[in-house]
PDB file of C-alpha atoms in Angstrom:
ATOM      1  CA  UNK O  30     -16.821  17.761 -14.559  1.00 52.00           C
ATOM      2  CA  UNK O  31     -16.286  14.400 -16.767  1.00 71.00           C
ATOM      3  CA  UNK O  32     -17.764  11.531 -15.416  1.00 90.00           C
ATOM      4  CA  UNK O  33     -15.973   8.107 -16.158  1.00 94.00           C
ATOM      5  CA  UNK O  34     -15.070   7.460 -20.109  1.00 95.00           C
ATOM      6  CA  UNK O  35     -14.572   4.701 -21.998  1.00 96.00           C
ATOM      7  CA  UNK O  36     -13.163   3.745 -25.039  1.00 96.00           C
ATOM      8  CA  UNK O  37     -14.366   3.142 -27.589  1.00 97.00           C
ATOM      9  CA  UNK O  38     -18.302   2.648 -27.311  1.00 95.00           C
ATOM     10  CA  UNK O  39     -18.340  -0.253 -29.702  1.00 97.00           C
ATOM     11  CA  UNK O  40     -15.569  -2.574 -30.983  1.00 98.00           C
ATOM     12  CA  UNK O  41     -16.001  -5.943 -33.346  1.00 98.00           C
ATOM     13  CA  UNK O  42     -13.236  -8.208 -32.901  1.00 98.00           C
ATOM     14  CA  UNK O  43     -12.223 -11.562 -35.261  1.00 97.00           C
ATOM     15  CA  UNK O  44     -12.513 -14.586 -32.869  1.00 97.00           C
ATOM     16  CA  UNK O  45      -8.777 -14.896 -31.863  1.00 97.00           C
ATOM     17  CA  UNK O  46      -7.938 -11.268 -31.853  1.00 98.00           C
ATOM     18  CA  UNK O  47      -7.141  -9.071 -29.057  1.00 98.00           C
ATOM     19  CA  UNK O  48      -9.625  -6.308 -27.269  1.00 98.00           C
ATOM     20  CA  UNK O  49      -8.236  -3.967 -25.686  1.00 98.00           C
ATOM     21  CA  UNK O  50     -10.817  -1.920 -23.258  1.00 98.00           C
ATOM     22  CA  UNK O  51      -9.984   1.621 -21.762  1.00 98.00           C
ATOM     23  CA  UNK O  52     -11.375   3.574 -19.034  1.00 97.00           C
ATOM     24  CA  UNK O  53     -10.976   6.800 -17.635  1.00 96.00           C
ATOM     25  CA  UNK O  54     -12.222   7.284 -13.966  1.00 95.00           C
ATOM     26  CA  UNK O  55     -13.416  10.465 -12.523  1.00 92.00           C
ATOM     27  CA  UNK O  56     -11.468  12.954 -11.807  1.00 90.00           C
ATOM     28  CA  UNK O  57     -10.090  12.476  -8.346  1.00 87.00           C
ATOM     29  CA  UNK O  58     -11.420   8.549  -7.981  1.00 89.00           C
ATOM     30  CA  UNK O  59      -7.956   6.313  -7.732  1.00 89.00           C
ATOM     31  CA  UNK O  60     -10.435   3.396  -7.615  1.00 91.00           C
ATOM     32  CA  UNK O  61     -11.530   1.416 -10.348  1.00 94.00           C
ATOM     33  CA  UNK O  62     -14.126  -1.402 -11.210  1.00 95.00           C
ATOM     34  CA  UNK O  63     -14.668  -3.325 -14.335  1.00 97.00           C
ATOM     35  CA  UNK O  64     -17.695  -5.235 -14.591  1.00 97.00           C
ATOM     36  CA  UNK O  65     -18.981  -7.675 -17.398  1.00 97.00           C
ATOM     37  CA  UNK O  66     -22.952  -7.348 -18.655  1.00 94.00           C
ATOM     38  CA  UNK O  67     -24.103 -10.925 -21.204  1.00 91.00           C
ATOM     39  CA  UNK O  68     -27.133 -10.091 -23.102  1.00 85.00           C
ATOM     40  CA  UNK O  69     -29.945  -9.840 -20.712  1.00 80.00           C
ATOM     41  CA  UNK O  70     -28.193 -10.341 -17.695  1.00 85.00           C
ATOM     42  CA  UNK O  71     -27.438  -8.400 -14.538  1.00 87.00           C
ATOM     43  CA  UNK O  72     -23.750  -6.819 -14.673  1.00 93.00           C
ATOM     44  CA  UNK O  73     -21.102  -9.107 -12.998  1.00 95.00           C
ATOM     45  CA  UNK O  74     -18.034  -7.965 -11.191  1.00 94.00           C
ATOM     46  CA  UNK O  75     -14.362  -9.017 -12.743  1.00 96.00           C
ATOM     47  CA  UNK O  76     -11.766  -7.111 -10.670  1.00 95.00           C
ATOM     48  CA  UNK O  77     -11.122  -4.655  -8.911  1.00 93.00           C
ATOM     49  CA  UNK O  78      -8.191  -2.215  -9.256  1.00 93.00           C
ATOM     50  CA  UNK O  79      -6.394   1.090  -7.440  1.00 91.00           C
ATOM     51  CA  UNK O  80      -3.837   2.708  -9.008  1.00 89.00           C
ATOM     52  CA  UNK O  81      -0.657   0.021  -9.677  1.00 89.00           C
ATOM     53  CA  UNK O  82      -2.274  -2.490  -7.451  1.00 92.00           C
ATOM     54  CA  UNK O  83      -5.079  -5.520  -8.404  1.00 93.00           C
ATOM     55  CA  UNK O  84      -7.104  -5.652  -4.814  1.00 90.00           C
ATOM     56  CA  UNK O  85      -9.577  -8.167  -5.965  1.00 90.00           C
ATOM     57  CA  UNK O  86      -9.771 -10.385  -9.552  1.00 92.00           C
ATOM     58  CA  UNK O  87     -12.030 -12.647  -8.232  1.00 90.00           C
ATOM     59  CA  UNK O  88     -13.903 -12.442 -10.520  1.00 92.00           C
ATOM     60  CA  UNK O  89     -12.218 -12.491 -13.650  1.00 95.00           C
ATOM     61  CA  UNK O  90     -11.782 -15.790 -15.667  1.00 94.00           C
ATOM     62  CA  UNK O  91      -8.497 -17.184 -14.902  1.00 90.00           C
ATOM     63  CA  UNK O  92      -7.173 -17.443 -18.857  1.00 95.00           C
ATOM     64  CA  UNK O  93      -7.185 -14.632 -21.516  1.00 97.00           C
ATOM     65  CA  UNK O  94      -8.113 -11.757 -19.164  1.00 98.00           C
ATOM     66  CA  UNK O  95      -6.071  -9.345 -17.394  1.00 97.00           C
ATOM     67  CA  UNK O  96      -6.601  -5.801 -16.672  1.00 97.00           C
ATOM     68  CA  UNK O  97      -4.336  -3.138 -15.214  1.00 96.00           C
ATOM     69  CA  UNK O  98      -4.422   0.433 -13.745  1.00 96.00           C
ATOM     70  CA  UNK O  99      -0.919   2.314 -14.352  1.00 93.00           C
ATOM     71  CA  UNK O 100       0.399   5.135 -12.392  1.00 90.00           C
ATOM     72  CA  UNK O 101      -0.416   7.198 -15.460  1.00 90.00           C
ATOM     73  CA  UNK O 102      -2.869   6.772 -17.865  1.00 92.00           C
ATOM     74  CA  UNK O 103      -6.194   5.000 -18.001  1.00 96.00           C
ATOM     75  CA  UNK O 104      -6.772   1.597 -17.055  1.00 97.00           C
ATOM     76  CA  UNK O 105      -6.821  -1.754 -19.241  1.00 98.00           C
ATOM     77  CA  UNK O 106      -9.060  -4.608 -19.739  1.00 98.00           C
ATOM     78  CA  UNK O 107      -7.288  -7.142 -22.214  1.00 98.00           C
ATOM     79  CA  UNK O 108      -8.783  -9.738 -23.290  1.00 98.00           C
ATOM     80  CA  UNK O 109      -6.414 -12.197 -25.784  1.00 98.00           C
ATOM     81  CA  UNK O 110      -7.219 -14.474 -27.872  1.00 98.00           C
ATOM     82  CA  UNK O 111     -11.053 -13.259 -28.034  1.00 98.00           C
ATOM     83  CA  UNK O 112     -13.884 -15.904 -28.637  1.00 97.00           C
ATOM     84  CA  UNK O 113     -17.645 -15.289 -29.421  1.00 95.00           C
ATOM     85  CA  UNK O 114     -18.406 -15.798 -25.663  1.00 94.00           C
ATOM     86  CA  UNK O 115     -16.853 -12.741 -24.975  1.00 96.00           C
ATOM     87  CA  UNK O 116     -19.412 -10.814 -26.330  1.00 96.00           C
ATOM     88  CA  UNK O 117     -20.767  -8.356 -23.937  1.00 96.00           C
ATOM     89  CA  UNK O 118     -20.754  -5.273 -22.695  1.00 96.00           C
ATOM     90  CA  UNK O 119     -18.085  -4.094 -20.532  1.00 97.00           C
ATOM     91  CA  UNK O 120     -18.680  -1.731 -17.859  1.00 96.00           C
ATOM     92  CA  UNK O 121     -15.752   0.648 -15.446  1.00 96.00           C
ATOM     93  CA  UNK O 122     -16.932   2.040 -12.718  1.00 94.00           C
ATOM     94  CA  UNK O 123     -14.764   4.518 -10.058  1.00 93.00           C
ATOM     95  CA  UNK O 124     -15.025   6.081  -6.962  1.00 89.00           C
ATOM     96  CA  UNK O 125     -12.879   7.787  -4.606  1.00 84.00           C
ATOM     97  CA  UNK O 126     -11.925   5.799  -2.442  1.00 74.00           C
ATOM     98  CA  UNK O 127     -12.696   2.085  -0.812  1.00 63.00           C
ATOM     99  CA  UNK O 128     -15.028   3.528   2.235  1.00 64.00           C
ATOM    100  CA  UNK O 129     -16.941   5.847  -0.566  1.00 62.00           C
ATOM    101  CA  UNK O 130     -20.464   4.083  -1.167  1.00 70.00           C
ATOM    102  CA  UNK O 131     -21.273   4.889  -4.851  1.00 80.00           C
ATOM    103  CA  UNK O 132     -19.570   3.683  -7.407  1.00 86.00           C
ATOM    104  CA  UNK O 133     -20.146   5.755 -11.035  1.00 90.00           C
ATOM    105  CA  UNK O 134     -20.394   3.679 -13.992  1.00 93.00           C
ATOM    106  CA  UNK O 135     -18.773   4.858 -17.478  1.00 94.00           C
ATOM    107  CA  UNK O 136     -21.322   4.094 -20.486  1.00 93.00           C
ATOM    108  CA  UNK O 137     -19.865   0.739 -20.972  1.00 95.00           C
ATOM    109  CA  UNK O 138     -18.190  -1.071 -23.962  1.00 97.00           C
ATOM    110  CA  UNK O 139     -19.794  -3.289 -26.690  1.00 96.00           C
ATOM    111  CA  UNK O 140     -17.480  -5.842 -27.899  1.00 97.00           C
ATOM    112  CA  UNK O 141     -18.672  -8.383 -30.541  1.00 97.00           C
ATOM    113  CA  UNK O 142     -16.721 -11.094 -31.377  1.00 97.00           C
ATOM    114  CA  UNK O 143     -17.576 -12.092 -34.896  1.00 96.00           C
TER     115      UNK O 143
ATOM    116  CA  UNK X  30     -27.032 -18.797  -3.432  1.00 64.00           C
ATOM    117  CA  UNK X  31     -28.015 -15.584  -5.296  1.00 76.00           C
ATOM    118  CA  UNK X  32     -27.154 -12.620  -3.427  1.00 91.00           C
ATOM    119  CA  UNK X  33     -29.743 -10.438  -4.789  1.00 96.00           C
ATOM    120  CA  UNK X  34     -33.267 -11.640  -6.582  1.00 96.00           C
ATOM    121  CA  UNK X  35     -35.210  -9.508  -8.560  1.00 96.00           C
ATOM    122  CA  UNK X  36     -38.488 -11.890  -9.155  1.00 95.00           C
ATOM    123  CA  UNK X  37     -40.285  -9.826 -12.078  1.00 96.00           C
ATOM    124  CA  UNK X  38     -38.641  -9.797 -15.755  1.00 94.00           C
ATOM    125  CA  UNK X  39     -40.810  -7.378 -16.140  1.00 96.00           C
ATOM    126  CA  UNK X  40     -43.342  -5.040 -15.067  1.00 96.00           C
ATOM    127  CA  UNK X  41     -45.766  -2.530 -16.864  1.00 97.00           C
ATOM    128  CA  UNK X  42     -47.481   0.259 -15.390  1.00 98.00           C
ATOM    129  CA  UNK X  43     -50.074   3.223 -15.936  1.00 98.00           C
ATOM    130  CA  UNK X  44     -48.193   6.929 -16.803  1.00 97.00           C
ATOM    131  CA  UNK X  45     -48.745   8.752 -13.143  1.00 97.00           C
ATOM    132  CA  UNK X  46     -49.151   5.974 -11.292  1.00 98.00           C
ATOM    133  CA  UNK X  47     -47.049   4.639  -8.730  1.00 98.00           C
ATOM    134  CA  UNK X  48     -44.916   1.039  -9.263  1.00 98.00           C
ATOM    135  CA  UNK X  49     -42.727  -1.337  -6.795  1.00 98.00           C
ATOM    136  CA  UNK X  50     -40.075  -3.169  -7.695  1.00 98.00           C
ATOM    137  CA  UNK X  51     -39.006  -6.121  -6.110  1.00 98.00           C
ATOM    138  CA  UNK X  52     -35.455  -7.427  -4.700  1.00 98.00           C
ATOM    139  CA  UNK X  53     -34.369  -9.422  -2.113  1.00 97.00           C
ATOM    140  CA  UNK X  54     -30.688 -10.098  -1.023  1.00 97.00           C
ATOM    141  CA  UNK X  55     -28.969 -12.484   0.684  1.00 95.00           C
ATOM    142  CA  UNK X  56     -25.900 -12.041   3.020  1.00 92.00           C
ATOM    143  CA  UNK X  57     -24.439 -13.060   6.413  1.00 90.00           C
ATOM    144  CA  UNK X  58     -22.148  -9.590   6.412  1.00 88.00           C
ATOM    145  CA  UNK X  59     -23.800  -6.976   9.600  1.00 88.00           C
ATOM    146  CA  UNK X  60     -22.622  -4.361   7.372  1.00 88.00           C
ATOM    147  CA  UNK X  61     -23.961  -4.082   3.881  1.00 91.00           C
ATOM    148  CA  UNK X  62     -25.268  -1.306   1.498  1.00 92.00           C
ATOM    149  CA  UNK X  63     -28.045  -1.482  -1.006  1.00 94.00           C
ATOM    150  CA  UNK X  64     -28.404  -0.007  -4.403  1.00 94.00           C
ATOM    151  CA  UNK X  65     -31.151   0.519  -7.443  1.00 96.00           C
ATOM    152  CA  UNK X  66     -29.866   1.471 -11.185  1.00 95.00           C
ATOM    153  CA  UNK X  67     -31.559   2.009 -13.918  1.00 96.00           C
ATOM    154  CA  UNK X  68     -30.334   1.044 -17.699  1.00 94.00           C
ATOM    155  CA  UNK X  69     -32.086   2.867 -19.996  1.00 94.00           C
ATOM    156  CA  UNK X  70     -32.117   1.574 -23.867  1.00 91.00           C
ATOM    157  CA  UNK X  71     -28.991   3.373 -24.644  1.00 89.00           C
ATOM    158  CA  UNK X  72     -27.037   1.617 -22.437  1.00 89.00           C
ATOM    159  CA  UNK X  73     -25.508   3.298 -19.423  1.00 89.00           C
ATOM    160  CA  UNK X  74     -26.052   2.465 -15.990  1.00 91.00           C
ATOM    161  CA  UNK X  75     -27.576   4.993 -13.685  1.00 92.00           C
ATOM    162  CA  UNK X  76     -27.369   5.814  -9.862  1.00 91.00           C
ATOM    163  CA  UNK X  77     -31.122   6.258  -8.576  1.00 95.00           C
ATOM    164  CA  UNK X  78     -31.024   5.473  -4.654  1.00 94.00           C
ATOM    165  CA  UNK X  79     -28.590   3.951  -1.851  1.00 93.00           C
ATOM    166  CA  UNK X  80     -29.695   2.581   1.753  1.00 94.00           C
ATOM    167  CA  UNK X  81     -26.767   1.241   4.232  1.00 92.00           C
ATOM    168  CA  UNK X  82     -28.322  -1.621   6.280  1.00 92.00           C
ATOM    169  CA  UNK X  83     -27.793   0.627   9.407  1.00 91.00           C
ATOM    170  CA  UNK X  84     -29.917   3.678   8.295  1.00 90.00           C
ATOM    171  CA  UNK X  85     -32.562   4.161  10.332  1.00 87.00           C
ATOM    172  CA  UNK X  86     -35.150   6.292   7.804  1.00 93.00           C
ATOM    173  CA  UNK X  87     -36.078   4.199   4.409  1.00 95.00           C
ATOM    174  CA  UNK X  88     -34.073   6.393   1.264  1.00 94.00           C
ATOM    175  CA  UNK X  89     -35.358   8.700  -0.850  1.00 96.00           C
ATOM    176  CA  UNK X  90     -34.638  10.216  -3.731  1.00 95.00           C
ATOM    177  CA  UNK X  91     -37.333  12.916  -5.936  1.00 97.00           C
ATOM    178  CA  UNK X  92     -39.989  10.020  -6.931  1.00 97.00           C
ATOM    179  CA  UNK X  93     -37.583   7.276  -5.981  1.00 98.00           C
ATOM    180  CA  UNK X  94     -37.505   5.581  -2.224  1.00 97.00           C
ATOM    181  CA  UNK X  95     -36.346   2.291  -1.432  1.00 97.00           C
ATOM    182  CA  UNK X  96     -39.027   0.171   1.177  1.00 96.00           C
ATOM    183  CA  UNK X  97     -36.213  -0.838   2.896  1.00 96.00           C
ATOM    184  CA  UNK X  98     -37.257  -4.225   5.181  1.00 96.00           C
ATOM    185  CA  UNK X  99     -33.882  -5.923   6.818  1.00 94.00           C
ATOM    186  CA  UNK X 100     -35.936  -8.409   8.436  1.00 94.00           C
ATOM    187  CA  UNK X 101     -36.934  -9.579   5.411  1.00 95.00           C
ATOM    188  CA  UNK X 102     -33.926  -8.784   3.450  1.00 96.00           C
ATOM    189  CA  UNK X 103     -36.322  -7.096   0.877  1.00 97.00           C
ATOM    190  CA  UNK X 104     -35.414  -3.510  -0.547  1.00 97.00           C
ATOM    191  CA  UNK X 105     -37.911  -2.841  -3.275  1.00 98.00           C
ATOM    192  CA  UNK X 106     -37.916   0.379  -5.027  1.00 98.00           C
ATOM    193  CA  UNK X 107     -40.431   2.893  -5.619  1.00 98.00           C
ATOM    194  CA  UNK X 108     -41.475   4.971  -8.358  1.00 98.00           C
ATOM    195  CA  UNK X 109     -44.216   7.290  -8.008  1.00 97.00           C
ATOM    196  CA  UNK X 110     -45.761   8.786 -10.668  1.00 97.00           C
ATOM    197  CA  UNK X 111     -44.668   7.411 -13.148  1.00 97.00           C
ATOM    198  CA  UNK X 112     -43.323   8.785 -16.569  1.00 97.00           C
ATOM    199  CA  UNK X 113     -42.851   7.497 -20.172  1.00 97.00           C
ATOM    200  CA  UNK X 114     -38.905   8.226 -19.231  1.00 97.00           C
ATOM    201  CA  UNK X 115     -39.164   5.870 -16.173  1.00 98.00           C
ATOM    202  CA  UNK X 116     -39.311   2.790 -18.851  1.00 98.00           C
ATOM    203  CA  UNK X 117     -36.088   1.051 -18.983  1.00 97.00           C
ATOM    204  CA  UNK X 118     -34.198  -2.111 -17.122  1.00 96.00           C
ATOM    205  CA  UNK X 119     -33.750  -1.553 -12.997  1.00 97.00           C
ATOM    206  CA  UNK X 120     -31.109  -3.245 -11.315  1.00 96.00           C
ATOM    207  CA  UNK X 121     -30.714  -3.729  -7.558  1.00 97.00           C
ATOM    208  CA  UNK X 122     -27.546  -4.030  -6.088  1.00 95.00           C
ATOM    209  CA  UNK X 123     -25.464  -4.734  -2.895  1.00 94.00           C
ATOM    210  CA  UNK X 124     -22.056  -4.523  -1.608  1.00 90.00           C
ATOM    211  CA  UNK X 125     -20.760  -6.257   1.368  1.00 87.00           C
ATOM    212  CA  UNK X 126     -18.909  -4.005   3.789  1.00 78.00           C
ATOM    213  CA  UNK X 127     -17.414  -6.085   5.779  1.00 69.00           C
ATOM    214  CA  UNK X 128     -15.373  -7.925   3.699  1.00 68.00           C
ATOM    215  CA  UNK X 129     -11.866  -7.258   3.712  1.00 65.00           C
ATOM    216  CA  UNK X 130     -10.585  -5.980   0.282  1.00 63.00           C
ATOM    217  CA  UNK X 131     -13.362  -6.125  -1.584  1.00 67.00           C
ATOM    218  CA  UNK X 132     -16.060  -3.487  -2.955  1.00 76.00           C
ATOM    219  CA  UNK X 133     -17.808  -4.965  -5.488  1.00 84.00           C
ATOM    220  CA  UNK X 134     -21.079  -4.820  -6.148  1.00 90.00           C
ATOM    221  CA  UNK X 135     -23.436  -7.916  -6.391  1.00 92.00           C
ATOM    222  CA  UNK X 136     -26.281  -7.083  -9.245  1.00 95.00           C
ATOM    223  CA  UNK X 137     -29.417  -9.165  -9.809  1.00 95.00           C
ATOM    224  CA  UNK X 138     -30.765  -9.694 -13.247  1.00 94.00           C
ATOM    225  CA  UNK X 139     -33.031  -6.823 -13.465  1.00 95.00           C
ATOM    226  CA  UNK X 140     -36.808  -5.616 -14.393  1.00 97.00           C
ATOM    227  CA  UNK X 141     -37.989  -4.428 -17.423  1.00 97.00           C
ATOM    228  CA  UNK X 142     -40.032  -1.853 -16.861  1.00 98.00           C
ATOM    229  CA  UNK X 143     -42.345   0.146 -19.116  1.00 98.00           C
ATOM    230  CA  UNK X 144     -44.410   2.835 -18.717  1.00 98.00           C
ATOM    231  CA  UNK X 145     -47.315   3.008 -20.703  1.00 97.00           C
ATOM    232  CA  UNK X 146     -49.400   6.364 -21.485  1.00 95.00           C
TER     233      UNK X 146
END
């Protein structure tokens, strides 16, 4: 029984390159979470995502970012135009359904933007 | 205003014996659920213990249970006994229910906690 994957673990991107970030949610879990961590910091929500549909991006920063969740396939974080504030690690999270309580985090994704 | 507060960067304690961890939350939402993860070194982020604001009975989980005190809008964790494992970051966490739409979860900035033998 996979939990939630992401890909890949680690990725170094030039300063005004793209990053794209995938994730995989649990089998069976058509919602999806994507949450940003800065060194030494709590995590902080970006947006949140069911299948086709953005519910709530209130927290994602209103240039460079989007993120979607296809019918098919895993879902996106982009992130254009990358610069070294970026850096961070990037954590999905799914669960099964808006009333479900837990939400189960993927291992997260290291970008550095060099 | 912060939504949740975790006071103590960090916090060391004896192998075997027991530690709380503090967090305190802030919200105006009736409904509202409450949430400790741990982050070990390697990264990942790990379910430990949940409490909805209208359970009656304080949650717990193996050596894990959550002093739940709404009055105070505290819910510190507990470890008991603890082992060299236990030492890693601890997040608390809270969603607001109520809210139409959204399910996010509000994280404070953590404890580092380590367990010495």
């Amino acid at each position: 029984n996979a939990g939630v994957m992401q890909n890949p673990r680690h990725l170094v991107r030039r300063r005004g390159q793209e990053a794209r970030l995938r994730c995989s949610p649990m089998k069976g879990h058509s919602h999806v979470y994507w949450y940003r961590q800065l060194p030494e910091e709590g995590l902080k929500f970006m947006v949140y995502l069911q299948k086709e549909n953005i519910i709530d991006e209130s927290g994602m920063p209103k240039e460079r970012f989007s993120a979607e969740f296809p019918k098919e396939g895993p879902s996106i974080l982009r992130i254009q135009q990358v610069v070294r504030g970026d850096s961070a690690a990037y954590f999905c999270a799914s669960s099964p359904g808006q009333e479900a309580y837990e939400q189960y985090f993927g291992p997260g994704t290291r970008l550095t933007v060099t | 205003a912060q939504k949740i507060t975790q006071t103590q960067p960090g916090m060391f304690v004896q192998e075997k014996e027991a530690v709380t961890l503090d967090c305190t939350y802030d919200t105006s939402d009736p409904s509202y659920g409450l949430f400790w993860y741990k982050q070990p070194s390697s990264g990942e982020m790990i379910f430990l213990i949940y409490q909805g604001s209208y359970d009656q009975q304080n949650a717990t989980e193996g050596r894990y249970s959550l002093n739940f005190q709404k009055a105070r809008k505290s819910a510190n964790l507990v470890i008991s006994a603890s082992q060299l494992g236990d030492s890693a970051m601890y997040f608390c966490a809270m969603r607001e229910v109520a809210r139409p739409g959204a399910n996010n979860l509000f994280f404070g900035t953590g404890t580092r906690l380590t367990v010495i033998p």
